[in-house]
Amino acid sequence: MPWDGFAPSTRDVKSGALPAVYTDTAKFKEGQDRLRNEITRLVAISESGDEDAVKAQILAVNKVCNGCHETFREKQ
Ligand code: HEC
């Protein structure tokens, strides 16, 4: 749902979204899919109750967040 906020009509709204969000849309979409996959895995792993596996998967999710911000979000 949050991705709806990145519609082309919002391009000129002041935000931390870099222009690549609107030009490299395939890669931006890929980042969204990757995030969804890793979060789905996190849910599955958390049901296993294996704490170390859960921690490792949280880091995997975090990597996807950072990976996308690296390319698509203005440096803070
Ligand atoms: C597919 C790309 C992508 C992924 C994956 C992604 N983000 Fe972002 N995120 C962005 C972009 C682009 C912005 C800048 C948007 C803006 O300033 O309006 C942003 C902004 C943010 C902000 C600042 C929001 C604000 O109002 O200033 C936070 C917090 C954030 N992301 C957290 C996360 C977390 C946590 C994850 C992983 C669970 C994540 N993001 C995954 C693209 C992504």
PDB file of C-alpha atoms and ligand atoms in Angstrom:
ATOM      1  CA  MET A   1       0.000   0.000   0.000  1.00  0.00           C
ATOM      2  CA  PRO A   2       2.681   2.670   0.802  1.00  0.00           C
ATOM      3  CA  TRP A   3       4.020   2.343  -2.753  1.00  0.00           C
ATOM      4  CA  ASP A   4       0.859   4.009  -4.056  1.00  0.00           C
ATOM      5  CA  GLY A   5       2.330   7.225  -2.655  1.00  0.00           C
ATOM      6  CA  PHE A   6       5.087   7.125  -5.275  1.00  0.00           C
ATOM      7  CA  ALA A   7       2.761   7.727  -8.228  1.00  0.00           C
ATOM      8  CA  PRO A   8       4.166   9.943 -11.026  1.00  0.00           C
ATOM      9  CA  SER A   9       1.725  12.682  -9.995  1.00  0.00           C
ATOM     10  CA  THR A  10       3.736  13.101  -6.763  1.00  0.00           C
ATOM     11  CA  ARG A  11       6.988  13.660  -8.624  1.00  0.00           C
ATOM     12  CA  ASP A  12       7.175  17.392  -7.881  1.00  0.00           C
ATOM     13  CA  VAL A  13       6.119  17.120  -4.257  1.00  0.00           C
ATOM     14  CA  LYS A  14       9.062  17.903  -1.998  1.00  0.00           C
ATOM     15  CA  SER A  15      10.261  14.664  -0.418  1.00  0.00           C
ATOM     16  CA  GLY A  16      13.308  12.481   0.034  1.00  0.00           C
ATOM     17  CA  ALA A  17      12.409  10.444  -3.037  1.00  0.00           C
ATOM     18  CA  LEU A  18      15.106  10.783  -5.698  1.00  0.00           C
ATOM     19  CA  PRO A  19      14.115  11.247  -9.375  1.00  0.00           C
ATOM     20  CA  ALA A  20      15.179   7.623 -10.020  1.00  0.00           C
ATOM     21  CA  VAL A  21      11.952   6.532  -8.285  1.00  0.00           C
ATOM     22  CA  TYR A  22      10.109   7.815 -11.352  1.00  0.00           C
ATOM     23  CA  THR A  23      12.657   6.960 -14.029  1.00  0.00           C
ATOM     24  CA  ASP A  24      14.071   3.582 -12.938  1.00  0.00           C
ATOM     25  CA  THR A  25      10.658   2.182 -12.075  1.00  0.00           C
ATOM     26  CA  ALA A  26      11.560  -1.442 -12.856  1.00  0.00           C
ATOM     27  CA  LYS A  27      14.355  -1.418 -10.297  1.00  0.00           C
ATOM     28  CA  PHE A  28      12.187   0.435  -7.789  1.00  0.00           C
ATOM     29  CA  LYS A  29       9.485  -2.200  -8.243  1.00  0.00           C
ATOM     30  CA  GLU A  30      12.084  -4.939  -7.840  1.00  0.00           C
ATOM     31  CA  GLY A  31      13.059  -3.466  -4.456  1.00  0.00           C
ATOM     32  CA  GLN A  32       9.414  -3.552  -3.382  1.00  0.00           C
ATOM     33  CA  ASP A  33       9.099  -7.191  -4.428  1.00  0.00           C
ATOM     34  CA  ARG A  34      12.320  -8.096  -2.644  1.00  0.00           C
ATOM     35  CA  LEU A  35      11.062  -6.421   0.534  1.00  0.00           C
ATOM     36  CA  ARG A  36       7.760  -8.284   0.339  1.00  0.00           C
ATOM     37  CA  ASN A  37       9.598 -11.611  -0.111  1.00  0.00           C
ATOM     38  CA  GLU A  38      11.956 -11.075   2.817  1.00  0.00           C
ATOM     39  CA  ILE A  39       9.083 -10.002   5.079  1.00  0.00           C
ATOM     40  CA  THR A  40       7.067 -13.061   4.080  1.00  0.00           C
ATOM     41  CA  ARG A  41      10.094 -15.172   5.030  1.00  0.00           C
ATOM     42  CA  LEU A  42      10.393 -13.296   8.332  1.00  0.00           C
ATOM     43  CA  VAL A  43       6.779 -14.133   9.184  1.00  0.00           C
ATOM     44  CA  ALA A  44       7.344 -17.808   8.365  1.00  0.00           C
ATOM     45  CA  ILE A  45      10.597 -17.970  10.340  1.00  0.00           C
ATOM     46  CA  SER A  46       9.120 -16.166  13.352  1.00  0.00           C
ATOM     47  CA  GLU A  47       6.478 -18.890  13.566  1.00  0.00           C
ATOM     48  CA  SER A  48       9.288 -21.436  13.935  1.00  0.00           C
ATOM     49  CA  GLY A  49      10.374 -19.825  17.206  1.00  0.00           C
ATOM     50  CA  ASP A  50      14.070 -20.099  16.270  1.00  0.00           C
ATOM     51  CA  GLU A  51      15.448 -16.877  17.735  1.00  0.00           C
ATOM     52  CA  ASP A  52      18.772 -16.865  15.870  1.00  0.00           C
ATOM     53  CA  ALA A  53      17.023 -17.471  12.551  1.00  0.00           C
ATOM     54  CA  VAL A  54      14.585 -14.642  13.294  1.00  0.00           C
ATOM     55  CA  LYS A  55      17.447 -12.251  14.093  1.00  0.00           C
ATOM     56  CA  ALA A  56      19.254 -13.221  10.883  1.00  0.00           C
ATOM     57  CA  GLN A  57      16.107 -12.659   8.866  1.00  0.00           C
ATOM     58  CA  ILE A  58      15.516  -9.234  10.450  1.00  0.00           C
ATOM     59  CA  LEU A  59      18.977  -8.309   9.193  1.00  0.00           C
ATOM     60  CA  ALA A  60      18.043  -9.589   5.736  1.00  0.00           C
ATOM     61  CA  VAL A  61      14.966  -7.329   5.749  1.00  0.00           C
ATOM     62  CA  ASN A  62      17.094  -4.402   6.926  1.00  0.00           C
ATOM     63  CA  LYS A  63      19.467  -4.968   4.023  1.00  0.00           C
ATOM     64  CA  VAL A  64      16.606  -4.575   1.549  1.00  0.00           C
ATOM     65  CA  CYS A  65      15.512  -1.321   3.244  1.00  0.00           C
ATOM     66  CA  ASN A  66      19.029   0.085   3.047  1.00  0.00           C
ATOM     67  CA  GLY A  67      19.619  -1.204  -0.461  1.00  0.00           C
ATOM     68  CA  CYS A  68      16.626   0.671  -1.801  1.00  0.00           C
ATOM     69  CA  HIS A  69      17.340   3.845   0.192  1.00  0.00           C
ATOM     70  CA  GLU A  70      20.894   3.801  -1.193  1.00  0.00           C
ATOM     71  CA  THR A  71      19.560   4.232  -4.723  1.00  0.00           C
ATOM     72  CA  PHE A  72      16.209   5.917  -4.325  1.00  0.00           C
ATOM     73  CA  ARG A  73      16.234   8.046  -1.204  1.00  0.00           C
ATOM     74  CA  GLU A  74      18.010  11.336  -0.654  1.00  0.00           C
ATOM     75  CA  LYS A  75      20.960  11.079   1.752  1.00  0.00           C
ATOM     76  CA  GLN A  76      19.884  12.146   5.232  1.00  0.00           C
TER      77      GLN A  76
HETATM   78  C1  HEC B   1      11.645  -0.050  -2.930  1.00  0.00           C
HETATM   79  C2  HEC B   1      12.385   0.968  -2.209  1.00  0.00           C
HETATM   80  C3  HEC B   1      12.315   1.085  -0.703  1.00  0.00           C
HETATM   81  C4  HEC B   1      12.330   0.068   0.217  1.00  0.00           C
HETATM   82  C5  HEC B   1      12.468  -1.432  -0.031  1.00  0.00           C
HETATM   83  C6  HEC B   1      12.236   0.715   1.516  1.00  0.00           C
HETATM   84  N1  HEC B   1      12.177   2.066   1.376  1.00  0.00           N
HETATM   85 FE1  HEC B   1      12.040   3.416   2.898  1.00  0.00          FE
HETATM   86  N2  HEC B   1      12.001   4.944   1.528  1.00  0.00           N
HETATM   87  C7  HEC B   1      12.097   4.798   0.174  1.00  0.00           C
HETATM   88  C8  HEC B   1      12.061   6.119  -0.449  1.00  0.00           C
HETATM   89  C9  HEC B   1      12.139   6.406  -1.925  1.00  0.00           C
HETATM   90  C10 HEC B   1      11.954   7.058   0.602  1.00  0.00           C
HETATM   91  C11 HEC B   1      11.850   8.597   0.501  1.00  0.00           C
HETATM   92  C12 HEC B   1      10.384   8.959   0.505  1.00  0.00           C
HETATM   93  C13 HEC B   1      10.043  10.346   0.922  1.00  0.00           C
HETATM   94  O1  HEC B   1      10.890  11.113   1.367  1.00  0.00           O
HETATM   95  O2  HEC B   1       8.829  10.679   0.816  1.00  0.00           O
HETATM   96  C14 HEC B   1      11.911   6.278   1.838  1.00  0.00           C
HETATM   97  C15 HEC B   1      11.765   6.842   3.098  1.00  0.00           C
HETATM   98  C16 HEC B   1      11.755   6.126   4.272  1.00  0.00           C
HETATM   99  C17 HEC B   1      11.605   6.726   5.591  1.00  0.00           C
HETATM  100  C18 HEC B   1      11.414   8.216   5.886  1.00  0.00           C
HETATM  101  C19 HEC B   1       9.964   8.547   5.734  1.00  0.00           C
HETATM  102  C20 HEC B   1       9.677  10.025   5.893  1.00  0.00           C
HETATM  103  O3  HEC B   1       8.490  10.360   5.995  1.00  0.00           O
HETATM  104  O4  HEC B   1      10.608  10.846   5.864  1.00  0.00           O
HETATM  105  C21 HEC B   1      11.647   5.715   6.510  1.00  0.00           C
HETATM  106  C22 HEC B   1      11.530   5.824   8.018  1.00  0.00           C
HETATM  107  C23 HEC B   1      11.822   4.470   5.754  1.00  0.00           C
HETATM  108  N3  HEC B   1      11.884   4.758   4.403  1.00  0.00           N
HETATM  109  C24 HEC B   1      11.905   3.239   6.320  1.00  0.00           C
HETATM  110  C25 HEC B   1      12.024   2.036   5.613  1.00  0.00           C
HETATM  111  C26 HEC B   1      12.142   0.711   6.234  1.00  0.00           C
HETATM  112  C27 HEC B   1      12.176   0.450   7.730  1.00  0.00           C
HETATM  113  C28 HEC B   1      12.218  -0.175   5.213  1.00  0.00           C
HETATM  114  C29 HEC B   1      12.356  -1.684   5.286  1.00  0.00           C
HETATM  115  C30 HEC B   1      11.478  -2.406   6.177  1.00  0.00           C
HETATM  116  C31 HEC B   1      12.162   0.572   3.955  1.00  0.00           C
HETATM  117  N4  HEC B   1      12.045   1.901   4.251  1.00  0.00           N
HETATM  118  C32 HEC B   1      12.216   0.006   2.704  1.00  0.00           C
HETATM  119  C33 HEC B   1      12.202   3.620  -0.512  1.00  0.00           C
HETATM  120  C34 HEC B   1      12.220   2.348   0.043  1.00  0.00           C
END
